[in-house]
Coordinates of C-alpha atoms in Angstrom, one line a residue:
X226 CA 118.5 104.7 89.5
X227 CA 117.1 106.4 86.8
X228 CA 114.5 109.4 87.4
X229 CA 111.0 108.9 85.7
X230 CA 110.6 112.8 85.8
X231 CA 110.1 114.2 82.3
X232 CA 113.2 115.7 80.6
X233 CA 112.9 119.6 81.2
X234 CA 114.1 121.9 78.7
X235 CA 114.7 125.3 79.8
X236 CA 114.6 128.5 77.5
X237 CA 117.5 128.6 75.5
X238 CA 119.1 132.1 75.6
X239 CA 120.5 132.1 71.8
X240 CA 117.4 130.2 70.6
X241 CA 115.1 133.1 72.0
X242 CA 115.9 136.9 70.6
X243 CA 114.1 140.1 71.5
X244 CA 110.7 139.1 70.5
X245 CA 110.0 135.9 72.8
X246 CA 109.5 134.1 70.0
X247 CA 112.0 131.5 68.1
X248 CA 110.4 129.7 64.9
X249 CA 112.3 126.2 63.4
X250 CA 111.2 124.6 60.2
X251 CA 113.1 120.9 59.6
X252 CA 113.2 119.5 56.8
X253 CA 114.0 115.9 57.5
X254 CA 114.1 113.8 60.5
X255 CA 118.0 114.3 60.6
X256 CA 117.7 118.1 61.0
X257 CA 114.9 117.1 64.1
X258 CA 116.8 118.2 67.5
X259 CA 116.9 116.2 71.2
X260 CA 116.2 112.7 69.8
X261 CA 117.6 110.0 72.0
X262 CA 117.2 107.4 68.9
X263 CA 116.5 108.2 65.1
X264 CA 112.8 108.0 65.8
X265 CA 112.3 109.5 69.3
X266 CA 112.3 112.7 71.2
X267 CA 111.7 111.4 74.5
X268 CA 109.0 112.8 77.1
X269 CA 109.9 116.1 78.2
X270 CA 108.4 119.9 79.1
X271 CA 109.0 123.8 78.4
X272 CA 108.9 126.6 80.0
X273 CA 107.3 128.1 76.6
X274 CA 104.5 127.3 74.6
X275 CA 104.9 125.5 71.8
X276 CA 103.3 125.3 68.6
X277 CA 103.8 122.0 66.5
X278 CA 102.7 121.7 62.9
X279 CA 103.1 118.6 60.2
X280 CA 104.2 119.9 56.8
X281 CA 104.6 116.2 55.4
X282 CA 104.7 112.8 56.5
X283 CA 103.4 111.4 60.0
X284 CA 104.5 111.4 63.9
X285 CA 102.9 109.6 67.1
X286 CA 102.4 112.4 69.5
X287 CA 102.2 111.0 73.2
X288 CA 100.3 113.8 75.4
X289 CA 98.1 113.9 78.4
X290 CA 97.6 110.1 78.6
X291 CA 97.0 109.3 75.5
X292 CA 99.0 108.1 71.6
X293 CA 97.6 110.1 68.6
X294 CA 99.0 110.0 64.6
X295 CA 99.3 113.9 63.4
X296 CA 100.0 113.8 59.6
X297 CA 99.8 117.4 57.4
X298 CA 97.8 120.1 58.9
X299 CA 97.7 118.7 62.1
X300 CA 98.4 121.6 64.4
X301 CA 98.6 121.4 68.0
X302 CA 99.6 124.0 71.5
X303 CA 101.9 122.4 74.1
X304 CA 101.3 124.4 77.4
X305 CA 104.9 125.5 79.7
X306 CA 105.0 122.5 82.2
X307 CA 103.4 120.2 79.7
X308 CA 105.1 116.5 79.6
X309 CA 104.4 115.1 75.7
X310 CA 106.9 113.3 73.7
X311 CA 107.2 112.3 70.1
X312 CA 107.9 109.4 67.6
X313 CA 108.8 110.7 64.2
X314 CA 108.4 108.7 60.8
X315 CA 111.9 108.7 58.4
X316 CA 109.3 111.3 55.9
X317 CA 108.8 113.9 58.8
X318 CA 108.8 117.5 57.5
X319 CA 107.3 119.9 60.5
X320 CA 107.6 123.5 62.1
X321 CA 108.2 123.9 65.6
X322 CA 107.2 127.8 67.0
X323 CA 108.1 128.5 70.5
X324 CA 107.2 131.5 72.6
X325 CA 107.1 133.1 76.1
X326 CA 103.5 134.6 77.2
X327 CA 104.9 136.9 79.1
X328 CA 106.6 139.1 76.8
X329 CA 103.3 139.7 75.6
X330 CA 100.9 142.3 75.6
X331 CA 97.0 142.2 77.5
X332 CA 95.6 141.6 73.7
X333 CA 97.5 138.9 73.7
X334 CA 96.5 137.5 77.1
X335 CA 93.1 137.8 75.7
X336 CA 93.3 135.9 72.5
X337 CA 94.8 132.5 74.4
X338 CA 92.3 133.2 77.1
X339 CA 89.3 132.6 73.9
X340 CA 91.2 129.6 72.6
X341 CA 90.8 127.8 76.3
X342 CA 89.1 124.6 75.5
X343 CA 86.9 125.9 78.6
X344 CA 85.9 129.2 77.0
X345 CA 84.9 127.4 74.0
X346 CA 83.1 124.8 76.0
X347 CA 81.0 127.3 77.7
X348 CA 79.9 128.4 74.1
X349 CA 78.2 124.6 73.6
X350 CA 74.8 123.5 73.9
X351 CA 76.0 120.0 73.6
X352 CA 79.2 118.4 73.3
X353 CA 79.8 114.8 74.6
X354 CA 82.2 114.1 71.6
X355 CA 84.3 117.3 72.5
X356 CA 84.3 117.2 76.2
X357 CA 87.8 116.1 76.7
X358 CA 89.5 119.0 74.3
X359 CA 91.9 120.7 76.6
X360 CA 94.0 122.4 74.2
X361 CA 95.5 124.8 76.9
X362 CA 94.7 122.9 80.3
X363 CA 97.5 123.2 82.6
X364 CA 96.6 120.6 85.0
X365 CA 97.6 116.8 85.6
X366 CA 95.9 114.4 83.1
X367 CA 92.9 112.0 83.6
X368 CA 92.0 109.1 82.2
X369 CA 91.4 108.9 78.4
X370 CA 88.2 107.0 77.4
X371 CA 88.8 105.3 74.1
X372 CA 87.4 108.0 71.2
X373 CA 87.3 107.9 67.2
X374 CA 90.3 109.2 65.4
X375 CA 87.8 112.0 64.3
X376 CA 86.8 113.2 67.8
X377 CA 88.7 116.8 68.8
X378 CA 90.4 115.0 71.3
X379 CA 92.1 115.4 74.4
X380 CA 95.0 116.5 73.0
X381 CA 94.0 119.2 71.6
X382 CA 95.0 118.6 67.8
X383 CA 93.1 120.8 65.9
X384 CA 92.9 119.6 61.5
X385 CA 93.7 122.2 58.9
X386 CA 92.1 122.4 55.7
X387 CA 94.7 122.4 52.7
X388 CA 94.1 126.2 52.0
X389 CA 94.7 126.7 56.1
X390 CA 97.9 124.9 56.6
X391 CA 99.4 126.7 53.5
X392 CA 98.8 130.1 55.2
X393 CA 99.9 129.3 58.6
X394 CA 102.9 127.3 56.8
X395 CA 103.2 130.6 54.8
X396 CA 103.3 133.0 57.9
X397 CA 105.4 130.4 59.6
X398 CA 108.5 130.8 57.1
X399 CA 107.8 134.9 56.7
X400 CA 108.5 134.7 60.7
X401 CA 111.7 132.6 59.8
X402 CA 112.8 135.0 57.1
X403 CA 112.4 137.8 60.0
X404 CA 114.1 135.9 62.3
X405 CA 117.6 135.2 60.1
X406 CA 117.8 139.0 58.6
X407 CA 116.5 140.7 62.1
X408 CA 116.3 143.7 60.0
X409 CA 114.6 147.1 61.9
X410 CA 111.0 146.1 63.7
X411 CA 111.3 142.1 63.1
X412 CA 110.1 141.9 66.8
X413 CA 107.2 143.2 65.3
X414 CA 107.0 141.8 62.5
X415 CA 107.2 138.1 64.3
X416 CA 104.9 139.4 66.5
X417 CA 102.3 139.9 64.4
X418 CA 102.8 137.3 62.0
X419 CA 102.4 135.0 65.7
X420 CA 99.3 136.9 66.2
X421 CA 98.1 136.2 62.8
X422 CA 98.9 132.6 63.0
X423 CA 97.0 131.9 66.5
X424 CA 93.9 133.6 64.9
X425 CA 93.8 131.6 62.1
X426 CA 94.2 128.7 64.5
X427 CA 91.3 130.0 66.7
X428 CA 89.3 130.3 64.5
X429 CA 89.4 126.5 62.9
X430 CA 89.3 125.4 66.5
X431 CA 85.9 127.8 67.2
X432 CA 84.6 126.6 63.5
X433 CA 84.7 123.3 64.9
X434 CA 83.3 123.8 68.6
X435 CA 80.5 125.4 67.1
X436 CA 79.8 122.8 64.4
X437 CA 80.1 120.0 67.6
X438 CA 77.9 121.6 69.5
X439 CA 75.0 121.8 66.9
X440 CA 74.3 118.4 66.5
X441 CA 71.2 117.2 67.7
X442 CA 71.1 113.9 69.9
X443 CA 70.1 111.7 67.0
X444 CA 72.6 113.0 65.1
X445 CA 75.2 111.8 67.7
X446 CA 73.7 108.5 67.7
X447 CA 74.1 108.2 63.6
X448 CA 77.8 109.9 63.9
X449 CA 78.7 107.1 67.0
X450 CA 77.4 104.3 64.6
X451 CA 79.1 105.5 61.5
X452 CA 82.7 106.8 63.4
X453 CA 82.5 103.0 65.3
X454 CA 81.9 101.1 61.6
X455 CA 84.4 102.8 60.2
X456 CA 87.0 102.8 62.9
X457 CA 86.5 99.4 63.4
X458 CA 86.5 98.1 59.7
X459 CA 87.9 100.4 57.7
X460 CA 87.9 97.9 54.9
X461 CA 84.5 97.5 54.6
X462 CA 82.7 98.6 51.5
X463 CA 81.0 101.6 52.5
X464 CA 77.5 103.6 50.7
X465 CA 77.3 106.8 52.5
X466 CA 74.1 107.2 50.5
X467 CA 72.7 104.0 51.8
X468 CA 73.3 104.9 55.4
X469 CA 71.5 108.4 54.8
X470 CA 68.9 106.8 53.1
X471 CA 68.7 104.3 56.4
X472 CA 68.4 107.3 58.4
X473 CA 66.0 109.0 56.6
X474 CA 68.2 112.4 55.4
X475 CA 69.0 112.8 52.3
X476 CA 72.9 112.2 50.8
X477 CA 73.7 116.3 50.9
X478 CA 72.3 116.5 54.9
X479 CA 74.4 113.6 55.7
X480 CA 77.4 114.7 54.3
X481 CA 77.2 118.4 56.1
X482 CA 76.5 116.9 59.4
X483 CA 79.3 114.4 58.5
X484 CA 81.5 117.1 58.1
X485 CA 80.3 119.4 61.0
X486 CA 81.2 116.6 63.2
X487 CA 84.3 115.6 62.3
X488 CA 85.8 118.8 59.6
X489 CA 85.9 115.8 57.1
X490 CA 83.5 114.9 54.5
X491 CA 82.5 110.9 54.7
X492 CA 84.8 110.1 51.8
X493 CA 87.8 112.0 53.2
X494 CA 87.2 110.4 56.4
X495 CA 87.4 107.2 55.5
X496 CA 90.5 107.6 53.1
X497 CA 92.3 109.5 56.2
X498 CA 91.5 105.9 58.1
X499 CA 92.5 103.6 55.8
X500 CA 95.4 105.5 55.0
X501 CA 96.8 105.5 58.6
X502 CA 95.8 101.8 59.0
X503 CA 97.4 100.8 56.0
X504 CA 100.7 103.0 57.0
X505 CA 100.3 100.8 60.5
X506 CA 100.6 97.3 57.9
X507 CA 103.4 98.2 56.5
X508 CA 105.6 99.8 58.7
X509 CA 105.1 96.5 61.3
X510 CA 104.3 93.2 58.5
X511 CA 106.2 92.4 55.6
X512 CA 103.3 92.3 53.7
X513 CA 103.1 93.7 50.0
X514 CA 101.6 96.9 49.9
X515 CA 99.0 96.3 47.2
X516 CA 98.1 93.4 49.8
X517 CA 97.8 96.3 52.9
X518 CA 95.8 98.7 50.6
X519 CA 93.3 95.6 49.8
X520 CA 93.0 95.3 53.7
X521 CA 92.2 98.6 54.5
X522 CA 89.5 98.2 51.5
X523 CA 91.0 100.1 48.3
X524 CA 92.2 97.5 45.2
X525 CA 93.1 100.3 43.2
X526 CA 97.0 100.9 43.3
X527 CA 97.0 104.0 41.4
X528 CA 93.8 105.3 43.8
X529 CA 96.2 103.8 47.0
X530 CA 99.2 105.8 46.1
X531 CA 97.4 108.9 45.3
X532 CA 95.2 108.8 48.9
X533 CA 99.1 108.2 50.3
X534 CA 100.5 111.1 48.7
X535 CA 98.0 113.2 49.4
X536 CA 97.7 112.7 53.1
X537 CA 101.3 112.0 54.2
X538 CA 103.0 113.6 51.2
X539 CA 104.6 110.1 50.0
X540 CA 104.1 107.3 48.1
X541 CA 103.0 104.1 50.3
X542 CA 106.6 102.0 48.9
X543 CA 108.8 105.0 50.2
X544 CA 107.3 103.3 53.9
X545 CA 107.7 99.8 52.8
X546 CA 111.6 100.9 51.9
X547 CA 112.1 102.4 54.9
X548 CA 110.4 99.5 57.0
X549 CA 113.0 97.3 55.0
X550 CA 116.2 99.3 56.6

């Protein structure tokens, strides 16, 4: 009888070298290791962190009880003894960077210790949109309660800016070069450049604690209304002008307590949405996609396959050819 237990994957002695760190960049889903089908890495644990990032195109991560979409700049910390498992889309680009805590040094201790979802918590006056971030909990996972797409949620993703992703991406493939040519000090060197890349990570995941926890209660209310009428009709014709004018803030308030709540502003939150809805219609109807974009609200084609490209680095009838195989 088959076991239920997650898959364990033990520490790979080549895979590791001297610095307790091992880095992989794939370029395509046929380069992406332990797949039991084309699309599927099935649910399984390290005995290593692991940091995953999306470079292009889109996955379903399946962690801690819950199913969440990472596209580029999603960034998220797998704990040792962690079960997650992923479903990959035929576009995937992503980096995988593993690494042992204990060949690390009390600094570094330190620096994971300030990027515990509970450290940060303690840091909030508020928070009941952030409460369920775990990014480092070790323990067994509870109940998920359903939360917007934008919420820092209990998976720990954290979102990237543009300019963000490109310097951990950057530091990502210097580690990579290190690791090939293992010239003198590259344990160092990857080291460091791990050091650097968990700052920068730290620090977007503090930037967005700190914005959570300033909002006031009424501005929960108005970002719960907003989140629900866009997560629940994406499609619908939205003025973000009107709806700060119904609130009584001007456009330019709304838009930076938009953005402090979620790290999007309105407009990019609502493209991210529709974008991942519309990916959703084509990949499972055999609908057209000019009739999927005018679903998820956008009757532009030209505006559609930009919003595409820009969020999962294709163009929306490279998915419909793929969903055709």
């Amino acid at each position: 009888m088959p076991s239920d237990k997650p898959l364990y994957l033990d520490m790979e002695t080549e895979k590791f070298d001297a610095s307790g760190i091992a880095i992989d960049l794939y370029g395509s889903l046929d380069e992406v290791p332990n797949r039991t089908s084309r699309y599927t890495e099935p649910t399984h644990q390290h005995n290593y962190y692991e940091l995953f990032l999306i470079l292009k195109g889109a996955c379903q991560h399946i962690y801690r009880g819950s199913e969440s979409t990472m596209i580029r700049g999603d960034i998220v910390l797998i704990p040792p003894g962690t079960p997650h498992a992923y479903r990959f889309q035929d576009t995937i680009s992503l980096a995988t960077l593993q690494f042992h805590n204990e060949l690390m040094d009390s600094e570094w201790e330190t620096l994971l210790q300030n990027m515990d979802y509970r450290t940060l918590q303690s840091r909030m006056r508020t928070g009941s949109r952030v409460e369920s971030i775990d990014m480092l909990k070790n323990d067994e996972p509870e109940p998920i309660p359903t939360t917007h797409a934008s919420d820092l949620n209990s998976q720990g993703i954290i979102r990237l800016r543009q300019n963000e992703c490109s310097l951990v991406e950057d530091y990502m493939r210097q580690m990579l070069t290190e690791q090939i040519e293992r010239r003198y000090g590259y344990t160092r060197m990857k080291r460091t450049l791990l050091e650097q890349i968990m700052v920068v990570i730290g620090r977007v995941q503090m930037r967005q604690f700190d914005n959570a926890g300033k909002t006031a209660s009424w501005k929960e209310e108005m970002m719960e209304q907003v989140l629900s009428r866009i997560d629940d009709n994406p499609a619908e014709p939205f003025d973000f002008e009107q709806i700060a004018a119904d609130w009584h803030i001007t456009h330019t308030y709304f838009r930076r307590v938009f953005k402090n709540a979620t790290g999007l502003a309105p407009v990019e939150y609502l493209g991210r949405t529709r974008v991942l809805r519309a990916l959703e219609l084509i990949q499972v109807t055999d609908i057209p996609v000019a009739e999927a974009a005018a679903q998820v609200g956008i009757y532009d084609a030209n505006y559609f396959s930009r919003l595409f490209k820009k969020y999962l680095g294709y163009a929306p009838r490279y998915f419909k050819h793929i969903a055709a195989q």
